[in-house]
Structures are given as structure tokens and as C-alpha cells.
XYZ file of C-alpha atoms in Angstrom:
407
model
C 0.000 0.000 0.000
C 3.096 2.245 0.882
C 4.946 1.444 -2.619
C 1.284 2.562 -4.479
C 1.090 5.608 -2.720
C 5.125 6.397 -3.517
C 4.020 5.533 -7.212
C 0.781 8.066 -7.271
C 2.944 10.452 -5.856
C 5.960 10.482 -8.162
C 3.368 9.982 -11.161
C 1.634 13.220 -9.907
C 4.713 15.428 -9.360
C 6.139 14.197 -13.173
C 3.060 15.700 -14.402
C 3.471 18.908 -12.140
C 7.208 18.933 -13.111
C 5.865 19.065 -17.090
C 3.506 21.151 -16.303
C 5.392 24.132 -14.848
C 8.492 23.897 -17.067
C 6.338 25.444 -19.655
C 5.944 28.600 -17.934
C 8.919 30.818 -17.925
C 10.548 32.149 -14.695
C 9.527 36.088 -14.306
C 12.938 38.024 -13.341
C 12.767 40.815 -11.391
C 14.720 43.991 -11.134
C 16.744 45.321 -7.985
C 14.277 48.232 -7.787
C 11.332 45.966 -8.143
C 12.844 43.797 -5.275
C 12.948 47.532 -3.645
C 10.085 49.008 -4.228
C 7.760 45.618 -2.887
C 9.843 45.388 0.319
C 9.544 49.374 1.534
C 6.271 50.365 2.706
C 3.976 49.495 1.707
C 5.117 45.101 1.269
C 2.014 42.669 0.958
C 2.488 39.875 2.454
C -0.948 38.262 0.573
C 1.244 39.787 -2.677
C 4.540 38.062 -1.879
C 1.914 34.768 -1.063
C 0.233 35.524 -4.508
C 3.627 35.618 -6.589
C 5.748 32.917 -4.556
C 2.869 30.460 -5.059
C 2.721 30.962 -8.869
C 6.759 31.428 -9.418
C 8.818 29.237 -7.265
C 7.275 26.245 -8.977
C 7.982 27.648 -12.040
C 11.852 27.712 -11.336
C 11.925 24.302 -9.518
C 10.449 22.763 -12.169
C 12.463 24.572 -15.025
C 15.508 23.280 -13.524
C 14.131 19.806 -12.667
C 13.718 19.101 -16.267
C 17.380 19.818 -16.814
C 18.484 17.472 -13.796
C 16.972 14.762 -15.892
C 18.931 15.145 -19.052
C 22.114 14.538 -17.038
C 23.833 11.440 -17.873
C 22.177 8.233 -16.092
C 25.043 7.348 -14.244
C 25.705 10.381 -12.452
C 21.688 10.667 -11.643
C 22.183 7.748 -9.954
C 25.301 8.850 -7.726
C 23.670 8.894 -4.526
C 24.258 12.875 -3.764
C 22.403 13.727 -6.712
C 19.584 11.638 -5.848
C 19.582 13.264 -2.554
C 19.517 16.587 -4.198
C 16.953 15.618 -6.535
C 14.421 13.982 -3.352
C 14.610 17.457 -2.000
C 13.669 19.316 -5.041
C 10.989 17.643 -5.236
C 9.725 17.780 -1.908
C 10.417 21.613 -1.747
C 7.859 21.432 -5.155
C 5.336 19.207 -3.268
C 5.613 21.527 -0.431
C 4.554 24.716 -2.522
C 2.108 23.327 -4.709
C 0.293 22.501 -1.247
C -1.041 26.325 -1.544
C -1.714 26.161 -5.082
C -5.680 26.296 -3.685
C -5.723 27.699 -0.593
C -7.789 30.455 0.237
C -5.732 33.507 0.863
C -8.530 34.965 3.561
C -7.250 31.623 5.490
C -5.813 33.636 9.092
C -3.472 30.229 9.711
C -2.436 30.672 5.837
C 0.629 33.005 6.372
C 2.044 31.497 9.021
C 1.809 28.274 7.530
C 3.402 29.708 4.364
C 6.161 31.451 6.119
C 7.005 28.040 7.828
C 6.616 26.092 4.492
C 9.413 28.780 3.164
C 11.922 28.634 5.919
C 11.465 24.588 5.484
C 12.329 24.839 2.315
C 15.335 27.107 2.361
C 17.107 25.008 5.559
C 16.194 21.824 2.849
C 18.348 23.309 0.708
C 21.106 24.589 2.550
C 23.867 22.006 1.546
C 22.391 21.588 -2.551
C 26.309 23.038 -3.321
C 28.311 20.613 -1.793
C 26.185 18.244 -2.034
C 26.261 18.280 -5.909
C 29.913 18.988 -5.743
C 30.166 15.140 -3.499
C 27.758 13.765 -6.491
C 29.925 15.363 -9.270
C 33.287 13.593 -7.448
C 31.383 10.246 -6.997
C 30.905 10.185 -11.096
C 33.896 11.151 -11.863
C 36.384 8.582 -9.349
C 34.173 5.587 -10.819
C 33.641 6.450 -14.269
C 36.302 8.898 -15.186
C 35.915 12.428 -17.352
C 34.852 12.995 -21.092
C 34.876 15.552 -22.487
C 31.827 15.919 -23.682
C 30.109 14.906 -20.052
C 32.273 17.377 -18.519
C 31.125 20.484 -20.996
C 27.562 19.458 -20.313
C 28.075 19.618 -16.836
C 29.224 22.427 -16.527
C 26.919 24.058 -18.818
C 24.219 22.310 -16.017
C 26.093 23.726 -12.448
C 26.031 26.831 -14.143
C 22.075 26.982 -14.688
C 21.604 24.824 -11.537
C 23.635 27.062 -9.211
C 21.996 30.316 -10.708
C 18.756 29.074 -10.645
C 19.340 28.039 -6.571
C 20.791 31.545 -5.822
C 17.676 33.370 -7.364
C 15.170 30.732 -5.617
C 17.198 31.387 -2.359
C 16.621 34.971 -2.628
C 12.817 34.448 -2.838
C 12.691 32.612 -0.035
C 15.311 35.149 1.919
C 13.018 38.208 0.879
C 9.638 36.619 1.986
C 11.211 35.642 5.112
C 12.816 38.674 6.406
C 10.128 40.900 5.333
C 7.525 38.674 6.495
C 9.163 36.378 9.085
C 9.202 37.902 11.952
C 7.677 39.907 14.883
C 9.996 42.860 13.925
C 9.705 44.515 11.139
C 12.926 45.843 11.068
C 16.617 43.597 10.796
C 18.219 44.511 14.237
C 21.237 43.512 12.489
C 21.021 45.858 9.681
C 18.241 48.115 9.839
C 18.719 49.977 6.774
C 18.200 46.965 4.480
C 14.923 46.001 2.782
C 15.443 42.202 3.434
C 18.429 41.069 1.890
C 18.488 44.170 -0.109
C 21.262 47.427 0.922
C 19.494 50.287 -1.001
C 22.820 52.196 0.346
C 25.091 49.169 0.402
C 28.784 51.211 1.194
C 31.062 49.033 -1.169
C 34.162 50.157 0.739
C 32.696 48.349 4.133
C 32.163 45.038 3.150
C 35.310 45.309 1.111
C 37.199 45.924 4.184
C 35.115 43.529 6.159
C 35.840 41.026 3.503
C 39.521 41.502 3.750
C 39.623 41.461 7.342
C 37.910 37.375 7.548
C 40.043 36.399 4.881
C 43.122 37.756 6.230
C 42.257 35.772 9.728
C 42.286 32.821 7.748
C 45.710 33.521 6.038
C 47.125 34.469 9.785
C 46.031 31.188 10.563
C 47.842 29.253 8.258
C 50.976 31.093 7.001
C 51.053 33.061 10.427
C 51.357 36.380 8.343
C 49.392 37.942 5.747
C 49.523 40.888 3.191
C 48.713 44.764 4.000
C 45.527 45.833 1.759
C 45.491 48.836 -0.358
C 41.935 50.462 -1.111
C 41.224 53.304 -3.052
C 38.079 54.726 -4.541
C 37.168 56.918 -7.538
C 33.407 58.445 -7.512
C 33.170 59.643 -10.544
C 29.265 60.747 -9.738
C 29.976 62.243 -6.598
C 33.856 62.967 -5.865
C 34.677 62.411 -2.839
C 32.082 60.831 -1.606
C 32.153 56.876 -0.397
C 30.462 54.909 -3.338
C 27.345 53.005 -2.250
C 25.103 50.674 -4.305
C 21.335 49.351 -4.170
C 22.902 45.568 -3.565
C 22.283 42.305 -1.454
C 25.602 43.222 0.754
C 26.146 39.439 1.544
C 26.873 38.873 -2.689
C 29.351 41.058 -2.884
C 30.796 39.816 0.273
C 30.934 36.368 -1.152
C 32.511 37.668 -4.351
C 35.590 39.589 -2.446
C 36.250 37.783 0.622
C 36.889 34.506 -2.557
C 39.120 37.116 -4.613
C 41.416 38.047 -0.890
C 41.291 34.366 -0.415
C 42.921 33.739 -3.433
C 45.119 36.487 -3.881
C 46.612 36.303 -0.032
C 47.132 32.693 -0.702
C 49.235 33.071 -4.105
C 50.926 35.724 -2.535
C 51.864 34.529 0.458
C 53.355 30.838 -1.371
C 55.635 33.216 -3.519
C 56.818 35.130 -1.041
C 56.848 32.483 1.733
C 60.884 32.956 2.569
C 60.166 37.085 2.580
C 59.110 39.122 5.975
C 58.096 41.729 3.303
C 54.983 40.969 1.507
C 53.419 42.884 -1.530
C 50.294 44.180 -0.465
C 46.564 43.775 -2.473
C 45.720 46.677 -4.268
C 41.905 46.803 -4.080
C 40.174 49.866 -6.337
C 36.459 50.553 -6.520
C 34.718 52.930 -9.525
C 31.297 54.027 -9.848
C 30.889 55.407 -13.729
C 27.289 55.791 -15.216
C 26.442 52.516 -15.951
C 29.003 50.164 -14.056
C 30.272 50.170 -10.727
C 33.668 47.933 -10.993
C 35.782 46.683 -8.137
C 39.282 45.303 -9.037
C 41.937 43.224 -6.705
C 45.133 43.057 -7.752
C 48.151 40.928 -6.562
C 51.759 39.800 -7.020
C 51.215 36.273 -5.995
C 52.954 35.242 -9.688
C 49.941 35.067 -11.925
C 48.697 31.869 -13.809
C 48.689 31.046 -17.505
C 46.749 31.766 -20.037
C 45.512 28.268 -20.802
C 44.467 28.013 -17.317
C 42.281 30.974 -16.804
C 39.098 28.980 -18.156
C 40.154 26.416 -15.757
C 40.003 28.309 -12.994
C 36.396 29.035 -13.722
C 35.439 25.049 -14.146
C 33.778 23.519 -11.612
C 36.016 20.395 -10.981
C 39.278 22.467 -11.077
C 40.863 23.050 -7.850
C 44.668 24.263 -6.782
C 43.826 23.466 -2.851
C 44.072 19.791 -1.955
C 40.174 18.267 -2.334
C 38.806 18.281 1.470
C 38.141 14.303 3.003
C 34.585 13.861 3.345
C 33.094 13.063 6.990
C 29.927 11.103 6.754
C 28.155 13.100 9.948
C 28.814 16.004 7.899
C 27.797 17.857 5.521
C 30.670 17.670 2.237
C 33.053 20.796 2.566
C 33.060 23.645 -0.306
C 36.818 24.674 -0.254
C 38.531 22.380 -2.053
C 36.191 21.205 -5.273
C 36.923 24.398 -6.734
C 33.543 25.606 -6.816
C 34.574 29.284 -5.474
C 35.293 31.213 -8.144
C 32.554 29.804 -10.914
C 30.234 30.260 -7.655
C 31.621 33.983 -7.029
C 31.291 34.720 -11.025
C 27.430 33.573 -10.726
C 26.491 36.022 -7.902
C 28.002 38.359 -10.202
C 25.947 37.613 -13.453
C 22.947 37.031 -11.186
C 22.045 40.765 -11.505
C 23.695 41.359 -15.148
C 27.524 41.968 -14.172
C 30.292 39.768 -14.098
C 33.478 38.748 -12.786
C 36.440 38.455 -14.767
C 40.411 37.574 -14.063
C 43.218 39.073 -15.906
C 47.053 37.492 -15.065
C 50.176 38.695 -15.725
C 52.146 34.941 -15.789
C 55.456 35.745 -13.700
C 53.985 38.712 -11.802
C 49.973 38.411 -10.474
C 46.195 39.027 -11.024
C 43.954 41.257 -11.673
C 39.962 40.093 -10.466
C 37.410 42.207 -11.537
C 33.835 42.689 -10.210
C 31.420 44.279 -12.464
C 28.009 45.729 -10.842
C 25.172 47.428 -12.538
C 25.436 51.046 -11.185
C 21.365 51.433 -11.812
C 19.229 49.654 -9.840
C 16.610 49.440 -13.083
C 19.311 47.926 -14.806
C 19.558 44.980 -12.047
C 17.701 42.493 -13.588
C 18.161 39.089 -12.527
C 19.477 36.713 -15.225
C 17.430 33.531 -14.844
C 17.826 29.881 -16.695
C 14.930 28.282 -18.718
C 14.350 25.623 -19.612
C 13.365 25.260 -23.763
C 14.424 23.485 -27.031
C 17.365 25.650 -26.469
C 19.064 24.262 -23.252
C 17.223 20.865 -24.380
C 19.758 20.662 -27.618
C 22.918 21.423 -25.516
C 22.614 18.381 -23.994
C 21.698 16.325 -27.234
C 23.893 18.104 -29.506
C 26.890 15.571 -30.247
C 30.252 17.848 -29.724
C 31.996 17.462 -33.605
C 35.852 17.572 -33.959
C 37.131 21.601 -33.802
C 37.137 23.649 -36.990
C 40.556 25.098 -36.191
C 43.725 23.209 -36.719
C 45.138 21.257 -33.033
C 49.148 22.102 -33.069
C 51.305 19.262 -33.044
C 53.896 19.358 -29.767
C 56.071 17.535 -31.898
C 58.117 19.233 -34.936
C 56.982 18.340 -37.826
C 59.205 15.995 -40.430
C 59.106 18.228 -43.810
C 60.660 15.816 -46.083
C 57.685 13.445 -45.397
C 55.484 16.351 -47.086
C 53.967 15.050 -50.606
C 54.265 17.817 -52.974
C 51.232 19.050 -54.885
């Protein structure tokens, strides 16, 4: 009787799954995140939207999870990850009906949200753990591992903009206060005066307890600033604080580590140069180092998902897998950056160090996030068999000219 039910049930959320990836995620703009959360926020409006739209993205990215090849489907992370996708769907779609004049309905909600959100608080390394199981038993192709990537990318970004659903309805709605004791000023998640220079510093200051820790030293920071609306003035942004942080405390990380195993015999360390720039359109923050630099051919590397320079972490069983060490935190950082139409991009002088750059919409109508969806499109990147490259492949060997047939 238990297996039937099981059966009805996964029947029943296939056909929900189908039905919802049809429907296209709606993305929304900084100020629209703004504007809802001041005042005059709804919660029966955030109810009304959250009810009709966070299907819509689990199920838009569900349908990609199942054109993944069988074999890592049936790794048992991404199993794991796929059960609670589709309880977090289930979950939802149980106030698809409900009467919004209901007084338990949104406290029920609210709990249904947080539920949801804890769920899904390990999806990264979790993934990451399912990703390693497929590759240690059966090994990399190339063709898997483009696909793949081409997946974490869409999966990852389509978790970050779920997650900030779920954070918006929560702190605007989730509590007694109304206010963030913590940081008043912010409209959930959301900085409408987010001072770039703070959380840069703050940033700095966690990574640089980390480097203390391990190389018992660590190297000055640098920060300058160029307001190019307002000179003189510290440069604030409508932002969610906590993405930027994520960006720039992964950029110190990685420039105090190159630069402190370069210089490891010196007392004298090269500091980080960190500049931020607020033009008309694009607010920019760069962080430069002398840790040496990396190659050309490995800058795309640095930005795949099962490239790593650190030593991969061991996994303990009664915990949850680590992040540092799969290499997920730059292609992570680089997707909080696109999330709201910027980017982040790395520029190395081989011998010498790196430049990261951030790149932030400056206008808050401009913010608009950049959501997967799933469509003949996406379908055909996974179908589409990979033909040989159109360019010629140099030989590492010199070639033998007398073996040449003349025309």
C-alpha cells in the first residue's frame, strides 16, 4: 500500500514537473525587489507571486536534472539533491488552492518557506560530493564534462535566485519585527545604500584571519576609490551586501594565498591593491596581486567547476561535504556576479599576479536578474553531439618536412 502511494505520488509530481516547465521564470529587477519590500510590502502579494513562481523555477531546472547522464543521476548525492527538489515542489504546490482569507495561511506559508530554504542549505556541496562520486568511478569525457558544466552553471543560478525568494519573503515577512536589528537599513536582503568600501574591508579582514592562521602572516591591503558621480564621496550601491561579500572575501582568499606561497621565505609581503569605480552605468571593483599570476591556458580552468589548486577536502559522513577544495569558489563567485547582469572576470600577468574584476550594474533598473529556462534551447545542448574543432590542433612535436607530398 506504501509502494502505491510512492508511485501516485511520483506519477503526480512528473506531471506537475511538465507542467510548470512550460511557464517561464519572471525576473525581477533590484528596484522591483525595492520598491515591494519598503512600505507598503504585501504579504498576501509576496503569497500571490511565490505560489505561482517558485514552482515555475523548480520545475524549469528539474527538467534539466533529468537530461544529465544516467550514471551520475544515480550517484547517490544527486539523488539526494533531486528527493529534495521535489519535496520543496510538493511543499509549494500545497497552496496552489488555498484560500488567501485563510488567518493560519501566512504562518503556515512562512514556515513552508523557511522549510524549504534550511532543505536546501547544503544543494552546493552536495552536488559537488555527487559530481566527485561520477567522476572517481567512471572517469571524465569531455563531452560529459562540458555538459556539466553548462548544467552547475544553470543549476547554481537558478538556486541563488530561488534562495533569494525565499530570503526576501522571510525577512520581510518572518518575523515579529519589522525591522533587521542587524542591519536596519536593508529592505530584506536588499542594501538600497550598500557602502562598497565596508564590506570590502570587512571582507579583507575574515580572509586575512584565515591567512594568519595558516601562514602566520598575511599581506597589507590597499583600497582606493574613484566616484566619478559624486567625488569624494564613499560609493554606495542598491545591492544584497552578503553577494558582494561572497565575491571579495573569494578574490582576498585567493590572492593572499598566491601571494603569500611566492613570497613564503620574505618578511616583506606585496600588499593587495583593491580599487572601486562608480561610472554611469558600471560600478567595478578590481583586486590586484603579485602572488605570480597563472597562464593563459588556465584561466578557463580556474572558472570550471572540478578544477581546484587546494588539496580536495576528506569527506566526513556526519557532515555535511566541505566547499573549499572542489573548486567551486570562483565559478560560484562569477554567478552572484551575473545574477544581476555583471560579471566577474580575471586578468594574469604569468610571472607577476592578477587582476579580479567585479562588475556591478550602477542602476538599480538595470539589475535584472538573469534567470535559466528551460526550452528546445538548453534541451539541444545536452543532445547536440560535440563534432571535432574547426581550427587546426598544433602538433607538440616538430613536424618531419621531407615526409610532405608535394602538390
Amino acid at each position: 500500500m506504501r509502494l502505491l502511494r510512492f508511485l501516485r505520488s511520483s506519477v503526480n509530481i512528473a506531471k506537475d514537473i511538465d507542467y510548470y516547465s512550460k511557464f517561464s521564470p519572471s525576473p525581477l529587477s533590484m528596484k522591483q525587489f525595492l520598491d515591494f519590500g519598503s512600505e507598503n510590502a504585501c504579504e498576501k502579494t509576496s503569497f500571490n507571486f511565490l505560489r505561482q513562481e517558485l514552482p515555475v523555477r523548480l520545475a524549469n531546472i528539474m527538467k534539466e536534472i533529468n537530461l544529465l547522464p544516467d550514471n551520475l543521476l544515480g550517484t547517490p548525492s544527486v539523488r539526494l539533491v533531486q528527493s529534495w527538489y521535489m519535496q520543496s515542489l510538493q511543499d509549494i504546490l500545497e497552496f496552489k488552492n488555498r484560500n488567501t482569507d485563510d488567518e493560519k495561511l501566512a504562518y503556515d506559508f512562512t514556515d513552508a518557506v523557511i522549510k524549504i530554504r534550511n532543505r536546501h542549505n547544503d544543494v552546493i556541496p552536495t552536488m559537488a560530493q555527487g559530481v566527485v562520486e561520477y567522476k572517481e568511478t567512471y572517469g571524465t569525457d569531455p563531452v560529459v564534462s562540458q555538459n556539466v558544466q553548462y548544467f552547475l552553471d544553470r543549476f547554481y543560478m537558478s538556486r541563488i535566485s530561488i534562495r533569494m525568494l525565499l530570503n526576501q519573503h522571510t525577512l520581510l515577512f518572518g518575523g515579529k519585527v519589522k525591522d533587521n536589528p542587524a542591519h536596519p537599513k536593508q529592505i530584506g536582503s536588499i542594501d538600497p545604500h550598500c557602502c562598497v568600501s565596508e564590506v570590502i574591508r570587512d571582507a579583507y579582514e575574515n580572509a586575512r584571519n584565515l591567512c594568519d592562521r595558516y601562514y602566520m602572516n598575511s599581506p597589507e591591503l590597499i583600497l582606493d576609490e574613484f566616484n566619478i558621480k559624486d567625488k569624494g564621496s564613499p560609493i554606495t550601491v542598491v545591492y544584497v551586501p552578503s553577494h558582494l561579500y561572497h565575491m571579495v572575501f573569494e578574490l582576498f582568499k585567493n590572492a593572499m594565498r598566491a601571494t603569500m606561497e611566492l613570497h613564503g621565505d620574505s618578511m616583506d609581503y606585496p600588499p593587495i591593491h583593491a580599487q572601486v569605480a562608480l561610472g554611469s552605468e558600471d560600478l567595478t571593483v578590481k583586486v590586484s596581486d603579485r602572488g605570480g599570476g597563472v597562464p593563459l591556458r588556465k584561466i578557463d580552468r580556474l572558472f570550471t567547476y572540478t578544477y581546484s589548486t587546494a588539496p580536495r577536502p576528506s569527506i566526513d559522513g556526519s557532515r555535511a561535504a566541505p566547499l573549499a577544495g572542489y573548486g567551486y569558489g570562483l565559478p560560484i563567485s562569477r554567478l552572484y556576479a551575473r545574477y544581476f547582469q555583471g560579471d566577474l572576470k580575471l586578468y594574469s600577468l604569468e610571472g607577476y599576479g592578477t587582476d579580479a574584476i567585479i562588475y556591478i550594474r550602477a542602476l538599480s533598473t538595470e539589475s535584472i536578474e538573469r534567470l535559466p529556462v528551460y526550452n528546445k534551447s538548453a534541451w539541444k545542448h545536452y543532445k547536440t553531439i560535440h563534432e571535432a574543432d574547426d581550427w587546426c590542433v598544433p602538433s607538440k612535436e616538430p613536424k618531419d618536412m621531407t615526409t610532405f607530398r608535394s602538390f
